[in-house]
Amino acid sequence: MNFEPTEEQRLLRESARSALVGLCTMPVLRKGFDDPAKLDAFAQALWASVAELGWTGLVVPEEHGGMGLGATEFAILHEELGRALFTGPYTVTAVLAAGLLQLAGCPASLRARLTDIASGAMRLALLEVQSGERESFFATCGHGGTVSLGTHRVPDAGVATHFLLLATEQVTSSHAGVGRLGMCLVDRSASGVTVESRESFDPTHTMGSVTLRDAPLDPGHFHVTELPAAQIARVLGDMRLARCSEMLGVADRALSETVAYVKERKQFGQPVGSFQAVKHKLADAYIALENSRTAARYAALARDAGAADALLALDVAEAMTSVMGIRVTGDCIQAHGGMGFTWESDMHLYFKRARWLASTGRGVGHARASIASAIVEGRVEF
Amino acid sequence: MNPSFSAAEEAFRQEARIWLIESLRSVGYDAMSWRERLDTDFCMRWERHMGASGWTGLSWPKEYGGRALPLVQQVIFQEEYARAEAPILWNSMAHGILAPTLMYYGTESQKKRFLPGILSNEERWCQGYSEPGAGSDLAALATRAERISDARGDRYVVTGQKVWTSVAQFAHWCFILVRSDPKSSRHKGISFLLLDMKSRGVTVRPLRQMTGESEFNEVFFDGVEVPVENRVGEEGQGWEIAMTAANHERGTFFVPMLVSMQSELRDLVKLARTTPSDGRPAIEDPLIQDKLAQLYMDVSVMRLNSYRTLETLMQGRPPGPEASFTKLFWSEVRQRMLELAMDILGPQAMLAWTDPQAAAGGRWQREHLWSRAITILAATSEIHRNIIAERGLGMPR
């Protein structure tokens, strides 16, 4: 096991960090806060830049124009994206969709779009089909035609060239059972697709309300299949892992800026960072961050090694990282005092991104319950 | 998933495991109750048996009788030792702190005189650091050592008091920090002496702890004579020596704590399965399940952290605040774990651990009480948070 990154991974981190310092800056992001169209335009330009760096094809196999790398690498890249508060539907496109199109049973016509993902030509925003609409959606994915879905809130909808519609369900109830997966790609400009701009809790992402009414499906861009549940969980898990890694980057940057601040800021004639009340709070933040880093790194290593405990490791990483990110960025606001509550300070941006990330998935409660049932059912080793 | 070990390392693990199983069986360990396994005389006999069988000094150079094993094998032994739930090692201060200090700072004759007794565990040591007025602020220590040189020889005369001195009542020797320069203050003027506990003027008074047991002591020194040749390093070098010694502890000390904690969590899950609560197993209570999930997360990440630290050590890079980090996190998680044990026990937790009818021989009540000590001993959690903030984050002192 290698907790230390390999030489290639270290280079990936360094080059990502230095590229993002120039590509995604706070002043530019801030210009988009009051005008979602501006932020979307920036996200689009940013996309072209990172596509040139090859990041959109990070996990796409080489025969489709990608780099064919694994979870350990996309995790590292996501830490850097989090640090920069990167904007745009990167995770959905380059991790989730790229993973789905590589699953067994995916028709060649869909799989061919990996090339467009790798090249940066395709930007995908996600609509997760909820239980009420799932049965009719599976049917649609079987025969094509048109698709209708009630309004979904979709992050980065304004930047997307296509929408990824996705539904999964458990077919057999046992832990190692079978799952059903239905998905289709809908062109943003297709008839029947309406996108209405909403205000996003995280101002460094945009948010859209997307409605589909009899939107036509392109031939070969839909399918439904049954697969071992573990395979589906692994691909969905990749997105969760990416979110965990992004959270690490957000918290890491917030904490290092906060440490720099408390060393400078003086009260009672001395740096506030010399007071134990402040030290202890930030020491706890450091512990939480490092523990989460360990958990997320292990989840990535276990995923790439195909280890038996990979999904359990992911539950641990997710439950730990979500709580950590919100708490650490909140404590960073506190350590800044009044400054921390201002719009001018960047602390609220880290705090909001942390909350946004924690809200994207099924939530901490789900991960904790999953760990608990593994214990109760005797599926964990001590 | 576990870290991969080489064939040679796995072979060593087998050798260690077999020796532990057979030796423990030969002393009747399997049949002993949890209480019997804590017995001091038994533990000390076992410790000497380890010394006689060549399973001590694994990290020591061969010239001092050690086995000079690489770090990974030392860790493997620690893991196996903890996994076998083998007895507490009472002489651990000598092995963890004093021996490496002697190898680095000691004279040839000191090494010759003292290292073999540590290796065999025939000579037990206690650590004389803390004083009534010098706890977290160790540099405030006031025990005096007056140097006298006359026809009877060159010696120190030690007067003062130490406290929280674990196993002093069983120790043959004490390594002690004293103020050898009466005009000095703080970190200067402190020396590191090796003091014979049989000397005239030494009084050991056991302190009763909140568990009801007496494992640590007050130790009084009333004009105790220590020959100058029993000073380690130079006069006034004591603080530096003590700080370097503290770093020796950073090696592999964390491994057994983590392995034992995994076994403890496993036993806690068993307890939750077998303890009824409202007519159903306690493990069916969603609150208890959630707390078990949290502990599982904490214990897993702690084990993974230890591999992360090990990688750092093996690459020869200086450790950061990992020692503080590990100790702090371990102690706080373990307190939580034992609180959960008490929750699971329900009304059964109302019996004292010493009552013959206490569940599991009183193990959980006793460990729960003991766990209040672990956030205080070996530097309090507050001190460790300072260290983490200062060394890990670079915050001002």
Coordinates of C-alpha atoms in Angstrom, one line a residue, chain A residues 30-376:
Chain A
R30 CA -16.4 36.7 -8.2
K31 CA -17.3 38.5 -11.4
G32 CA -19.9 35.8 -12.1
F33 CA -21.6 36.0 -8.7
D34 CA -24.3 38.4 -9.7
D35 CA -24.6 37.2 -13.3
P36 CA -25.0 33.5 -13.9
A37 CA -24.5 33.9 -17.6
K38 CA -21.0 35.3 -16.9
L39 CA -20.1 32.4 -14.6
D40 CA -21.4 29.9 -17.2
A41 CA -19.3 31.6 -19.9
F42 CA -16.3 31.5 -17.7
A43 CA -16.9 27.8 -16.9
Q44 CA -17.1 27.1 -20.6
A45 CA -13.8 28.9 -21.3
L46 CA -12.2 27.1 -18.4
W47 CA -13.5 23.7 -19.8
A48 CA -11.6 24.3 -23.0
S49 CA -8.4 25.0 -21.1
V50 CA -8.6 21.9 -19.0
A51 CA -9.6 19.8 -22.0
E52 CA -6.3 20.9 -23.6
L53 CA -4.5 19.7 -20.4
G54 CA -6.1 16.3 -21.0
W55 CA -8.1 16.3 -17.8
T56 CA -11.5 15.7 -19.4
G57 CA -10.1 12.4 -20.6
L58 CA -8.4 11.5 -17.4
V59 CA -10.2 8.1 -16.9
V60 CA -11.2 7.7 -20.6
P61 CA -9.3 4.7 -22.1
E62 CA -6.5 5.6 -24.5
E63 CA -8.3 4.2 -27.6
H64 CA -11.0 6.8 -27.0
G65 CA -8.5 9.6 -26.8
G66 CA -8.1 9.7 -23.0
M67 CA -5.3 9.0 -20.5
G68 CA -6.8 5.8 -19.0
L69 CA -5.9 6.7 -15.4
G70 CA -7.6 5.4 -12.2
A71 CA -9.3 6.6 -9.1
T72 CA -6.1 7.5 -7.3
E73 CA -5.4 10.0 -10.1
F74 CA -8.9 11.5 -10.4
A75 CA -8.9 11.8 -6.6
I76 CA -5.7 13.9 -6.6
L77 CA -7.0 16.1 -9.4
H78 CA -10.2 16.7 -7.5
E79 CA -8.3 17.8 -4.4
E80 CA -6.8 20.5 -6.6
L81 CA -10.1 21.4 -8.2
G82 CA -11.6 21.8 -4.7
R83 CA -8.6 24.0 -3.7
A84 CA -9.3 26.3 -6.7
L85 CA -13.1 26.2 -6.3
F86 CA -13.2 25.0 -9.9
T87 CA -16.5 25.6 -11.6
G88 CA -18.3 23.5 -14.2
P89 CA -19.7 20.0 -14.4
Y90 CA -16.3 18.3 -14.4
T91 CA -17.1 15.4 -12.0
V92 CA -20.4 14.4 -13.7
T93 CA -18.7 14.5 -17.1
A94 CA -15.2 13.2 -16.6
V95 CA -15.8 10.8 -13.8
L96 CA -19.4 9.6 -13.7
A97 CA -20.4 9.7 -17.4
A98 CA -16.9 8.5 -18.4
G99 CA -17.3 5.6 -16.0
L100 CA -20.9 4.7 -17.1
L101 CA -19.9 4.6 -20.7
Q102 CA -17.3 2.0 -19.9
L103 CA -19.6 -0.4 -18.1
A104 CA -20.4 -3.8 -19.5
G105 CA -23.5 -3.7 -21.7
C106 CA -23.1 -0.1 -22.8
P107 CA -24.0 0.0 -26.6
A108 CA -21.1 1.0 -28.9
S109 CA -23.0 4.1 -30.1
L110 CA -23.0 5.5 -26.6
R111 CA -19.5 4.3 -25.8
A112 CA -18.3 6.2 -28.8
R113 CA -19.1 9.4 -27.0
L114 CA -16.2 8.8 -24.7
T115 CA -14.2 10.5 -27.5
D116 CA -16.3 13.6 -27.1
I117 CA -15.9 13.6 -23.4
A118 CA -12.1 13.2 -23.7
S119 CA -11.8 16.0 -26.3
G120 CA -13.9 18.4 -24.2
A121 CA -16.6 18.7 -26.8
M122 CA -19.2 17.3 -24.4
R123 CA -20.2 18.8 -21.0
L124 CA -22.8 16.8 -19.1
A125 CA -25.0 17.9 -16.3
L126 CA -26.8 15.2 -14.2
L127 CA -30.5 14.5 -13.8
E128 CA -31.1 11.7 -11.3
V129 CA -34.5 10.2 -12.0
Q130 CA -36.4 9.9 -8.7
S131 CA -38.4 6.8 -7.6
G132 CA -41.8 8.1 -8.9
E133 CA -40.6 8.4 -12.5
R134 CA -38.2 5.5 -12.5
E135 CA -40.4 2.8 -14.0
S136 CA -41.5 4.8 -17.0
F137 CA -37.9 6.0 -17.4
F138 CA -36.6 2.5 -17.6
A139 CA -39.2 1.7 -20.2
T140 CA -38.1 4.8 -22.2
C141 CA -34.5 3.7 -22.0
G142 CA -35.6 0.4 -23.5
H143 CA -37.3 1.6 -26.6
G144 CA -36.3 5.2 -27.1
G145 CA -38.6 7.8 -28.6
T146 CA -39.2 10.8 -26.4
V147 CA -38.6 11.4 -22.7
S148 CA -40.5 13.5 -20.2
L149 CA -39.3 14.4 -16.7
G150 CA -40.7 16.8 -14.1
T151 CA -38.5 19.7 -13.0
H152 CA -35.1 18.8 -11.6
R153 CA -32.6 21.1 -10.0
V154 CA -29.4 20.7 -11.9
P155 CA -26.1 22.2 -10.9
D156 CA -24.1 23.7 -13.9
A157 CA -27.1 23.1 -16.2
G158 CA -26.2 26.4 -18.0
V159 CA -22.8 25.1 -19.0
A160 CA -24.0 21.7 -20.2
T161 CA -24.0 20.6 -23.9
H162 CA -26.0 17.5 -22.9
F163 CA -28.0 16.2 -19.9
L164 CA -27.2 12.8 -18.5
L165 CA -30.4 11.2 -17.3
L166 CA -29.7 8.3 -14.9
A167 CA -31.7 5.9 -12.8
T168 CA -30.5 2.9 -10.9
E169 CA -32.3 0.4 -8.7
Q170 CA -31.6 -2.8 -6.8
V171 CA -33.3 -5.8 -8.5
T172 CA -32.4 -8.4 -5.9
S173 CA -32.2 -7.2 -2.3
S174 CA -29.2 -9.1 -1.1
H175 CA -26.0 -7.2 -0.6
A176 CA -24.2 -8.9 -3.5
G177 CA -27.3 -8.7 -5.8
V178 CA -28.2 -7.5 -9.2
G179 CA -29.0 -3.9 -10.1
R180 CA -30.8 -2.2 -13.0
L181 CA -29.3 0.8 -14.7
G182 CA -31.1 3.1 -17.2
M183 CA -29.5 6.1 -18.8
C184 CA -29.8 8.4 -21.8
L185 CA -28.1 11.5 -23.2
V186 CA -30.4 14.4 -24.1
D187 CA -29.1 17.3 -26.2
R188 CA -29.3 20.6 -24.4
S189 CA -30.8 22.2 -27.6
A190 CA -33.3 19.4 -28.2
S191 CA -37.0 20.4 -28.4
G192 CA -38.9 20.1 -25.2
V193 CA -35.9 20.9 -23.0
T194 CA -36.3 24.0 -20.9
V195 CA -33.6 25.4 -18.5
E196 CA -34.5 28.1 -16.1
S197 CA -31.7 29.8 -14.1
R198 CA -31.9 29.5 -10.4
E199 CA -29.7 31.0 -7.6
S200 CA -27.1 28.5 -6.4
F201 CA -26.3 28.2 -2.6
D202 CA -22.7 27.9 -3.8
P203 CA -22.1 31.0 -5.8
T204 CA -19.1 29.4 -7.6
H205 CA -21.5 27.0 -9.4
T206 CA -24.6 27.9 -11.3
M207 CA -27.9 26.1 -10.8
G208 CA -30.7 25.5 -13.3
S209 CA -34.2 24.1 -13.2
V210 CA -34.5 21.6 -16.0
T211 CA -37.8 20.3 -17.4
L212 CA -38.1 17.8 -20.2
R213 CA -41.4 17.5 -22.2
D214 CA -41.4 14.9 -25.0
A215 CA -37.7 15.6 -25.6
P216 CA -36.6 13.4 -28.5
L217 CA -33.8 10.8 -27.8
D218 CA -31.1 10.4 -30.5
P219 CA -30.9 6.9 -31.8
G220 CA -28.3 4.8 -29.9
H221 CA -28.1 7.3 -27.0
F222 CA -30.2 5.4 -24.5
H223 CA -30.0 2.0 -22.8
V224 CA -31.2 -0.1 -19.9
T225 CA -29.3 -3.0 -18.5
E226 CA -28.9 -5.4 -15.5
L227 CA -25.5 -5.7 -13.9
P228 CA -24.0 -7.0 -10.7
A229 CA -25.0 -4.3 -8.2
A230 CA -21.4 -4.0 -7.1
Q231 CA -20.4 -2.8 -10.6
I232 CA -23.0 0.0 -10.6
A233 CA -22.1 0.9 -7.0
R234 CA -18.5 1.2 -8.1
V235 CA -19.2 3.7 -10.9
L236 CA -21.6 5.7 -8.7
G237 CA -19.0 5.4 -6.0
D238 CA -16.4 7.1 -8.2
M239 CA -18.4 10.3 -8.1
R240 CA -18.7 10.1 -4.4
L241 CA -15.0 9.6 -4.1
A242 CA -14.4 12.5 -6.4
R243 CA -16.6 14.7 -4.1
C244 CA -14.7 13.5 -1.0
S245 CA -11.4 14.5 -2.6
E246 CA -12.7 17.8 -3.7
M247 CA -13.9 18.4 -0.1
L248 CA -10.3 17.8 1.1
G249 CA -9.0 20.4 -1.3
V250 CA -11.6 23.0 -0.1
A251 CA -10.9 22.4 3.6
D252 CA -7.2 22.3 3.1
R253 CA -7.1 25.7 1.4
A254 CA -9.5 27.2 3.9
L255 CA -7.4 26.0 6.8
S256 CA -4.1 27.1 5.4
E257 CA -5.5 30.6 4.7
T258 CA -6.9 30.7 8.2
V259 CA -3.6 29.7 9.7
A260 CA -1.9 32.5 7.8
Y261 CA -4.5 34.9 9.0
V262 CA -4.3 34.1 12.7
K263 CA -0.5 34.5 12.6
E264 CA -0.9 38.0 11.3
R265 CA -4.0 39.3 13.1
K266 CA -3.2 40.8 16.4
Q267 CA -5.4 41.4 19.5
F268 CA -4.4 42.0 23.1
G269 CA -1.0 42.9 21.6
Q270 CA -0.3 39.4 20.1
P271 CA -1.2 37.2 17.2
V272 CA -4.6 35.6 17.9
G273 CA -3.0 32.3 16.7
S274 CA -0.9 32.3 19.9
F275 CA -4.1 31.9 22.0
Q276 CA -4.9 28.3 23.0
A277 CA -8.6 28.7 22.2
V278 CA -7.6 29.4 18.6
K279 CA -4.8 26.8 18.5
H280 CA -6.9 24.0 19.8
K281 CA -9.7 24.7 17.4
L282 CA -7.4 24.7 14.4
A283 CA -5.5 21.6 15.8
D284 CA -8.8 19.8 15.8
A285 CA -9.5 21.0 12.3
Y286 CA -6.1 19.7 11.2
I287 CA -6.8 16.3 12.8
A288 CA -10.1 16.0 11.1
L289 CA -8.6 17.0 7.8
E290 CA -5.7 14.5 8.0
N291 CA -8.0 11.7 9.1
S292 CA -10.3 12.4 6.1
R293 CA -7.2 12.6 3.8
T294 CA -6.2 9.1 5.0
A295 CA -9.7 7.7 4.6
A296 CA -10.1 9.1 1.1
R297 CA -6.7 8.0 0.0
Y298 CA -7.4 4.5 1.2
A299 CA -10.8 4.5 -0.5
A300 CA -9.0 5.4 -3.8
L301 CA -6.3 2.8 -3.3
A302 CA -8.9 0.1 -2.4
R303 CA -11.0 1.1 -5.5
D304 CA -8.0 0.8 -7.9
A305 CA -6.9 -2.5 -6.3
G306 CA -10.5 -4.0 -6.5
A307 CA -10.3 -4.7 -2.8
A308 CA -13.2 -6.4 -1.1
D309 CA -13.6 -3.6 1.3
A310 CA -13.6 -0.8 -1.3
L311 CA -17.2 0.2 -0.9
L312 CA -17.0 0.1 2.9
A313 CA -13.9 2.2 2.7
L314 CA -15.8 4.7 0.5
D315 CA -18.6 4.9 3.1
V316 CA -16.1 5.7 5.7
A317 CA -14.4 8.3 3.6
E318 CA -17.7 9.9 2.7
A319 CA -19.1 10.0 6.2
M320 CA -15.9 11.4 7.5
T321 CA -15.1 13.9 4.8
S322 CA -18.6 15.5 4.6
V323 CA -18.7 16.2 8.3
M324 CA -15.1 17.4 8.3
G325 CA -15.5 19.8 5.4
I326 CA -18.5 21.6 6.9
R327 CA -16.9 21.8 10.3
V328 CA -13.5 22.9 9.2
T329 CA -14.7 25.6 6.9
G330 CA -17.1 26.8 9.6
D331 CA -14.3 26.9 12.1
C332 CA -12.3 28.9 9.6
I333 CA -15.0 31.5 9.5
Q334 CA -15.0 31.6 13.3
A335 CA -11.2 32.0 13.5
H336 CA -11.4 35.0 11.2
G337 CA -13.8 36.8 13.5
G338 CA -16.0 39.5 12.0
M339 CA -13.9 39.4 8.8
G340 CA -15.0 35.8 8.3
F341 CA -18.6 36.8 8.0
T342 CA -18.0 39.3 5.2
W343 CA -18.8 38.8 1.5
E344 CA -15.3 40.1 0.9
S345 CA -13.6 37.3 2.7
D346 CA -13.3 34.0 0.8
M347 CA -14.2 32.0 3.8
H348 CA -17.9 31.8 3.0
L349 CA -17.0 30.5 -0.5
Y350 CA -15.2 27.5 1.0
F351 CA -18.0 27.0 3.5
K352 CA -20.7 27.1 0.8
R353 CA -18.8 24.8 -1.5
A354 CA -18.3 22.4 1.4
R355 CA -22.1 22.4 2.0
W356 CA -22.8 22.1 -1.7
L357 CA -20.5 19.0 -1.9
A358 CA -22.1 17.4 1.1
S359 CA -25.5 17.9 -0.4
T360 CA -24.8 16.4 -3.8
G361 CA -25.0 12.8 -2.7
R362 CA -27.3 10.7 -0.5
G363 CA -25.8 12.3 2.6
V364 CA -23.8 11.3 5.6
G365 CA -26.7 9.5 7.2
H366 CA -26.8 7.0 4.4
A367 CA -23.1 6.3 4.6
R368 CA -23.2 5.8 8.3
A369 CA -26.2 3.5 8.1
S370 CA -24.4 1.5 5.5
I371 CA -21.3 1.1 7.8
A372 CA -23.6 0.2 10.7
S373 CA -25.3 -2.6 8.7
A374 CA -21.9 -4.0 7.7
I375 CA -21.1 -4.2 11.4
V376 CA -24.4 -5.7 12.4

